[in-house]
Amino acid sequence: MSEQRSHRLRRYATYASVSVSLTLILAKLVAYLTTDSVSILSSLIDSSTDMMASVVTLLGVRTALRPPDEAHRFGHGKAEALAALAQAAFIGGSALFLTIEAVRRVITPQPVGEGAVGIAVMLLSILLTAGLITFQRHVVTATGSVAVGADRLHYSGDLLMNAAVILAILLTGWTGISAFDPLFGLGIAAFLLYGARKVAREALNVLMDRELPAEERERIAALVMAQPDVAGMHDLRTRSSGVGAFIELHLELDPTLSVARAHDITDRVEERLKEAFPGAEVLIHQEPAGLQDDRLDHRIADGHGVEGGAG
């Protein structure tokens, strides 16, 4: 996929997210004013935080897609991770507010009215959210966007939440027991907190330059070692920038090669890595095979007792 199309997909995903959340806020506000249901209130609060989070995501993605400049030579990709971290804060805050309201309703039960209106709005939410998630899944698969992935995560939770709201309204209507409504609200709050924790962890992994997953590092090593004339590699370092990956390694080559030949081999390795990891920035340092020097792999193994990189 071309970089231009990848950027366009990211932008479209943020526009779709804002549009869906705004539509659902208006619909759920009407439903809550009609039913006075705490379950619908929980869904309204979630959609409101979705709206704020979606706007933050839109701004974060827009910033992340800006090209490198003199002050940001590595680009602006981490703006996506910052947007995802802000999403986690929004989600956590809404879960806290919802918990307080649900506990109040448990202590002082209130009847739920006009259940049919609430169910109709929740069904609309399910349809719109399912369509948005399908599109976001396509964008995340195609681009690997951290911010859009975080957005998709909590919208996926919305599907379960909307189903739970429908169930709470039905149970309250069938049994006349008002406690079902706030109890489902508490369950939804717990789910939101779980989602916030997951989003925050993924964002922090990007901000803290966590290595790519082990299987991707192994794939990088296999691609490098599969190239002719490569004697070895070491000090592999990787990280996600939010909009792509950074791959850095030391390439071991025959010390008798000419500079031009070594350059051609390195170019070929770099090309293969970029084909396998579209949008990645690849930095390769050439070294003569057999050289015993100070290596990051050795320092990590000696200092922390863990296995170093490939090579």
Coordinates of C-alpha atoms in Angstrom, one line a residue:
M1 CA 0.0 0.0 0.0
S2 CA 1.3 3.5 -0.9
E3 CA 2.1 5.9 1.9
Q4 CA -0.4 8.4 0.5
R5 CA -3.3 5.8 0.6
S6 CA -2.3 4.8 4.1
H7 CA -2.5 8.4 5.3
R8 CA -5.8 8.8 3.6
L9 CA -7.3 5.7 5.3
R10 CA -6.2 7.0 8.7
R11 CA -7.9 10.3 8.1
Y12 CA -11.1 8.7 6.8
A13 CA -11.2 6.5 9.9
T14 CA -11.1 9.5 12.2
Y15 CA -13.8 11.4 10.3
A16 CA -16.0 8.3 10.4
S17 CA -15.5 7.9 14.2
V18 CA -16.4 11.6 14.9
S19 CA -19.5 11.4 12.7
V20 CA -20.8 8.2 14.3
S21 CA -20.2 9.3 17.9
L22 CA -22.0 12.6 17.3
T23 CA -25.0 10.8 15.8
L24 CA -25.2 8.5 18.7
I25 CA -24.9 11.2 21.3
L26 CA -27.9 13.0 19.9
A27 CA -29.9 9.8 19.7
K28 CA -29.0 8.6 23.2
L29 CA -29.7 12.0 24.8
V30 CA -33.2 11.8 23.5
A31 CA -33.5 8.2 24.8
Y32 CA -32.2 9.1 28.2
L33 CA -34.5 12.1 28.6
T34 CA -37.4 9.8 27.7
T35 CA -36.5 6.7 29.8
D36 CA -34.4 8.1 32.7
S37 CA -32.5 4.8 32.4
V38 CA -29.0 4.6 34.0
S39 CA -28.0 2.0 31.5
I40 CA -28.8 4.4 28.7
L41 CA -27.1 7.1 30.7
S42 CA -24.0 4.9 30.8
S43 CA -24.2 4.5 27.1
L44 CA -24.7 8.2 26.6
I45 CA -21.7 9.0 28.8
D46 CA -19.6 6.4 26.8
S47 CA -20.7 8.0 23.5
S48 CA -19.8 11.4 24.9
T49 CA -16.3 10.2 25.8
D50 CA -16.1 8.5 22.5
M51 CA -16.7 11.8 20.8
M52 CA -14.0 13.5 22.8
A53 CA -11.6 10.6 22.3
S54 CA -12.4 10.6 18.5
V55 CA -11.7 14.3 18.2
V56 CA -8.4 13.8 20.1
T57 CA -7.6 10.8 17.8
L58 CA -8.4 13.0 14.7
L59 CA -6.0 15.7 15.9
G60 CA -3.4 13.1 16.9
V61 CA -3.5 11.3 13.6
R62 CA -3.4 14.6 11.7
T63 CA -0.3 15.6 13.7
A64 CA 1.3 12.2 13.4
L65 CA 1.0 12.2 9.6
R66 CA 3.0 15.4 9.3
P67 CA 6.4 14.8 7.6
P68 CA 9.7 15.2 9.6
D69 CA 10.9 18.7 10.0
E70 CA 14.0 20.4 11.4
A71 CA 12.8 20.0 15.0
H72 CA 11.3 16.5 14.7
R73 CA 13.6 14.6 12.4
F74 CA 12.1 11.3 13.5
G75 CA 8.7 12.5 12.5
H76 CA 5.6 13.1 14.6
G77 CA 4.3 9.6 14.8
K78 CA 4.1 9.4 18.6
A79 CA 1.3 11.9 18.5
E80 CA -0.9 8.9 17.8
A81 CA 0.2 7.2 21.0
L82 CA -0.5 10.4 22.9
A83 CA -4.0 10.5 21.5
A84 CA -4.5 6.9 22.5
L85 CA -3.3 7.7 26.1
A86 CA -5.8 10.6 26.2
Q87 CA -8.5 8.1 25.1
A88 CA -7.7 5.9 28.1
A89 CA -8.0 8.9 30.4
F90 CA -11.4 9.8 28.9
I91 CA -12.6 6.2 29.2
G92 CA -11.4 5.8 32.8
G93 CA -13.1 9.1 33.8
S94 CA -16.4 8.1 32.3
A95 CA -16.2 4.7 34.1
L96 CA -15.7 6.5 37.4
F97 CA -18.7 8.8 36.8
L98 CA -20.9 5.9 35.8
T99 CA -19.9 3.9 38.9
I100 CA -21.0 6.8 41.1
E101 CA -24.3 7.2 39.3
A102 CA -25.0 3.4 39.3
V103 CA -24.3 3.1 43.0
R104 CA -26.7 6.0 43.7
R105 CA -29.4 4.2 41.7
V106 CA -28.8 1.0 43.6
I107 CA -29.3 2.8 46.9
T108 CA -32.3 4.8 45.6
P109 CA -33.9 2.8 42.8
Q110 CA -35.8 4.7 40.0
P111 CA -38.2 3.2 37.4
V112 CA -37.2 2.9 33.8
G113 CA -39.8 4.3 31.4
E114 CA -40.5 4.0 27.6
G115 CA -38.3 0.9 27.2
A116 CA -39.1 0.6 23.5
V117 CA -37.5 4.0 22.8
G118 CA -34.3 2.9 24.6
I119 CA -34.2 -0.4 22.7
A120 CA -34.7 1.3 19.4
V121 CA -31.8 3.7 20.1
M122 CA -29.5 0.9 21.2
L123 CA -30.3 -1.1 18.0
L124 CA -29.3 2.0 16.0
S125 CA -26.1 2.2 18.1
I126 CA -25.3 -1.4 17.4
L127 CA -25.7 -1.0 13.6
L128 CA -23.7 2.2 13.3
T129 CA -21.0 0.9 15.7
A130 CA -20.7 -2.4 13.8
G131 CA -20.2 -0.5 10.5
L132 CA -17.6 1.8 12.0
I133 CA -15.6 -1.1 13.6
T134 CA -15.6 -3.0 10.3
F135 CA -14.0 0.0 8.6
Q136 CA -11.6 0.6 11.5
R137 CA -10.5 -3.0 11.4
H138 CA -9.7 -2.6 7.7
V139 CA -7.7 0.6 8.4
V140 CA -5.7 -1.0 11.3
T141 CA -4.9 -4.0 9.2
A142 CA -3.7 -1.9 6.3
T143 CA -1.9 0.8 8.2
G144 CA -1.1 -0.5 11.8
S145 CA -2.4 2.8 13.3
V146 CA -2.1 2.8 17.1
A147 CA -4.7 5.6 17.6
V148 CA -7.3 4.0 15.2
G149 CA -6.6 0.7 16.9
A150 CA -7.4 2.2 20.3
D151 CA -10.5 3.8 18.9
R152 CA -11.6 0.5 17.5
L153 CA -11.0 -1.2 20.8
H154 CA -13.4 0.9 22.8
Y155 CA -16.0 0.9 20.0
S156 CA -15.8 -2.9 20.1
G157 CA -16.7 -2.7 23.7
D158 CA -19.6 -0.4 22.8
L159 CA -21.2 -3.3 20.9
L160 CA -21.3 -5.4 24.1
M161 CA -22.4 -2.5 26.2
N162 CA -25.3 -1.6 23.9
A163 CA -26.5 -5.3 24.0
A164 CA -26.2 -5.2 27.8
V165 CA -28.4 -2.0 27.9
I166 CA -31.1 -3.7 25.8
L167 CA -31.0 -6.7 28.2
A168 CA -31.2 -4.4 31.2
I169 CA -34.3 -2.6 29.8
L170 CA -36.0 -5.9 28.9
L171 CA -35.3 -7.5 32.3
T172 CA -36.5 -4.4 34.2
G173 CA -39.7 -4.3 32.0
W174 CA -40.4 -8.1 32.5
T175 CA -39.7 -8.3 36.2
G176 CA -40.4 -4.8 37.5
I177 CA -37.0 -4.9 39.4
S178 CA -35.3 -1.6 39.0
A179 CA -32.0 -2.9 40.3
F180 CA -31.2 -4.6 37.0
D181 CA -30.6 -1.2 35.4
P182 CA -27.8 0.1 37.7
L183 CA -26.3 -3.3 38.1
F184 CA -25.7 -3.5 34.4
G185 CA -24.3 0.0 34.6
L186 CA -21.7 -1.2 37.1
G187 CA -20.8 -4.1 34.9
I188 CA -20.3 -1.7 32.0
A189 CA -18.2 0.6 34.1
A190 CA -15.9 -2.4 34.9
F191 CA -15.6 -3.2 31.2
L192 CA -14.7 0.4 30.4
L193 CA -11.9 0.4 33.0
Y194 CA -10.6 -2.9 31.5
G195 CA -10.5 -1.3 28.1
A196 CA -8.9 1.9 29.3
R197 CA -6.1 -0.2 30.9
K198 CA -5.4 -2.0 27.7
V199 CA -5.4 1.2 25.6
A200 CA -3.1 2.9 28.0
R201 CA -0.7 -0.1 28.0
E202 CA -0.4 -0.1 24.2
A203 CA 0.1 3.6 24.0
L204 CA 2.8 3.5 26.7
N205 CA 4.6 0.7 24.8
V206 CA 5.0 3.1 21.8
L207 CA 5.9 6.1 24.0
M208 CA 8.5 4.0 25.9
D209 CA 10.0 2.6 22.6
R210 CA 9.1 -1.0 23.5
E211 CA 10.6 -3.5 21.0
L212 CA 8.3 -5.0 18.3
P213 CA 6.8 -8.4 19.2
A214 CA 9.3 -11.3 19.3
E215 CA 7.8 -12.9 16.2
E216 CA 8.4 -9.7 14.2
R217 CA 12.0 -9.5 15.4
E218 CA 12.4 -13.1 14.4
R219 CA 11.0 -12.3 11.0
I220 CA 13.4 -9.4 10.6
A221 CA 16.3 -11.6 11.4
A222 CA 15.2 -14.3 9.0
L223 CA 14.8 -11.8 6.2
V224 CA 18.3 -10.4 6.8
M225 CA 20.0 -13.8 7.1
A226 CA 18.2 -15.1 3.9
Q227 CA 20.1 -12.5 1.8
P228 CA 23.2 -13.7 -0.1
D229 CA 26.6 -12.6 1.2
V230 CA 25.3 -11.7 4.7
A231 CA 27.5 -13.3 7.3
G232 CA 25.6 -12.3 10.3
M233 CA 23.8 -9.6 12.2
H234 CA 23.6 -8.2 15.8
D235 CA 22.3 -5.4 17.9
L236 CA 18.9 -5.4 16.4
R237 CA 16.8 -2.6 17.8
T238 CA 13.1 -2.0 16.8
R239 CA 10.3 0.2 17.9
S240 CA 7.0 1.5 16.7
S241 CA 6.6 5.2 15.9
G242 CA 2.8 5.1 15.9
V243 CA 2.6 5.4 12.2
G244 CA 5.4 3.0 11.3
A245 CA 8.4 1.1 12.6
F246 CA 12.0 1.9 13.2
I247 CA 14.5 -1.0 12.5
E248 CA 18.1 -0.7 13.3
L249 CA 20.8 -3.4 13.1
H250 CA 24.5 -4.1 12.6
L251 CA 25.1 -6.1 9.4
E252 CA 28.1 -8.4 9.3
L253 CA 29.8 -8.8 5.9
D254 CA 33.0 -10.3 4.5
P255 CA 35.8 -7.9 5.4
T256 CA 37.4 -8.3 2.0
L257 CA 34.4 -6.8 0.1
S258 CA 34.7 -3.5 -1.6
V259 CA 32.8 -0.5 -0.1
A260 CA 30.6 -0.5 -3.3
R261 CA 29.8 -4.2 -3.0
A262 CA 29.0 -3.9 0.7
H263 CA 26.8 -1.0 0.0
D264 CA 24.9 -3.0 -2.7
I265 CA 24.3 -5.8 -0.3
T266 CA 23.1 -3.5 2.4
D267 CA 20.7 -1.8 0.0
R268 CA 19.2 -5.1 -0.9
V269 CA 18.7 -6.0 2.8
E270 CA 17.1 -2.6 3.4
E271 CA 14.8 -3.1 0.4
R272 CA 13.6 -6.5 1.7
L273 CA 12.9 -5.1 5.1
K274 CA 10.9 -2.2 3.7
E275 CA 8.9 -4.5 1.5
A276 CA 8.0 -6.7 4.6
F277 CA 7.4 -3.7 6.9
P278 CA 5.8 -0.9 4.7
G279 CA 6.5 2.6 6.0
A280 CA 9.4 1.4 8.2
E281 CA 12.6 3.5 8.7
V282 CA 15.6 1.1 8.3
L283 CA 19.1 2.0 9.5
I284 CA 21.9 -0.5 8.9
H285 CA 25.5 -0.2 10.1
Q286 CA 28.0 -2.4 8.2
E287 CA 30.7 -4.3 10.1
P288 CA 33.3 -6.8 9.0
A289 CA 32.4 -10.3 10.1
G290 CA 34.4 -11.7 13.0
L291 CA 34.9 -8.3 14.6
Q292 CA 34.7 -8.5 18.4
D293 CA 33.5 -5.2 19.7
D294 CA 31.3 -3.7 22.4
R295 CA 27.7 -4.8 21.6
L296 CA 24.3 -3.9 22.9
D297 CA 23.3 -7.5 22.8
H298 CA 26.2 -8.3 25.3
R299 CA 25.4 -5.4 27.6
I300 CA 21.7 -6.4 27.8
A301 CA 22.6 -10.0 28.5
D302 CA 25.3 -9.1 31.1
G303 CA 23.2 -6.4 32.8
H304 CA 19.8 -8.0 32.9
G305 CA 20.3 -11.7 32.3
V306 CA 18.0 -11.8 29.2
E307 CA 18.7 -13.0 25.7
G308 CA 20.0 -10.4 23.4
G309 CA 19.0 -9.7 19.7
A310 CA 19.7 -12.0 16.8
G311 CA 23.2 -12.7 15.6

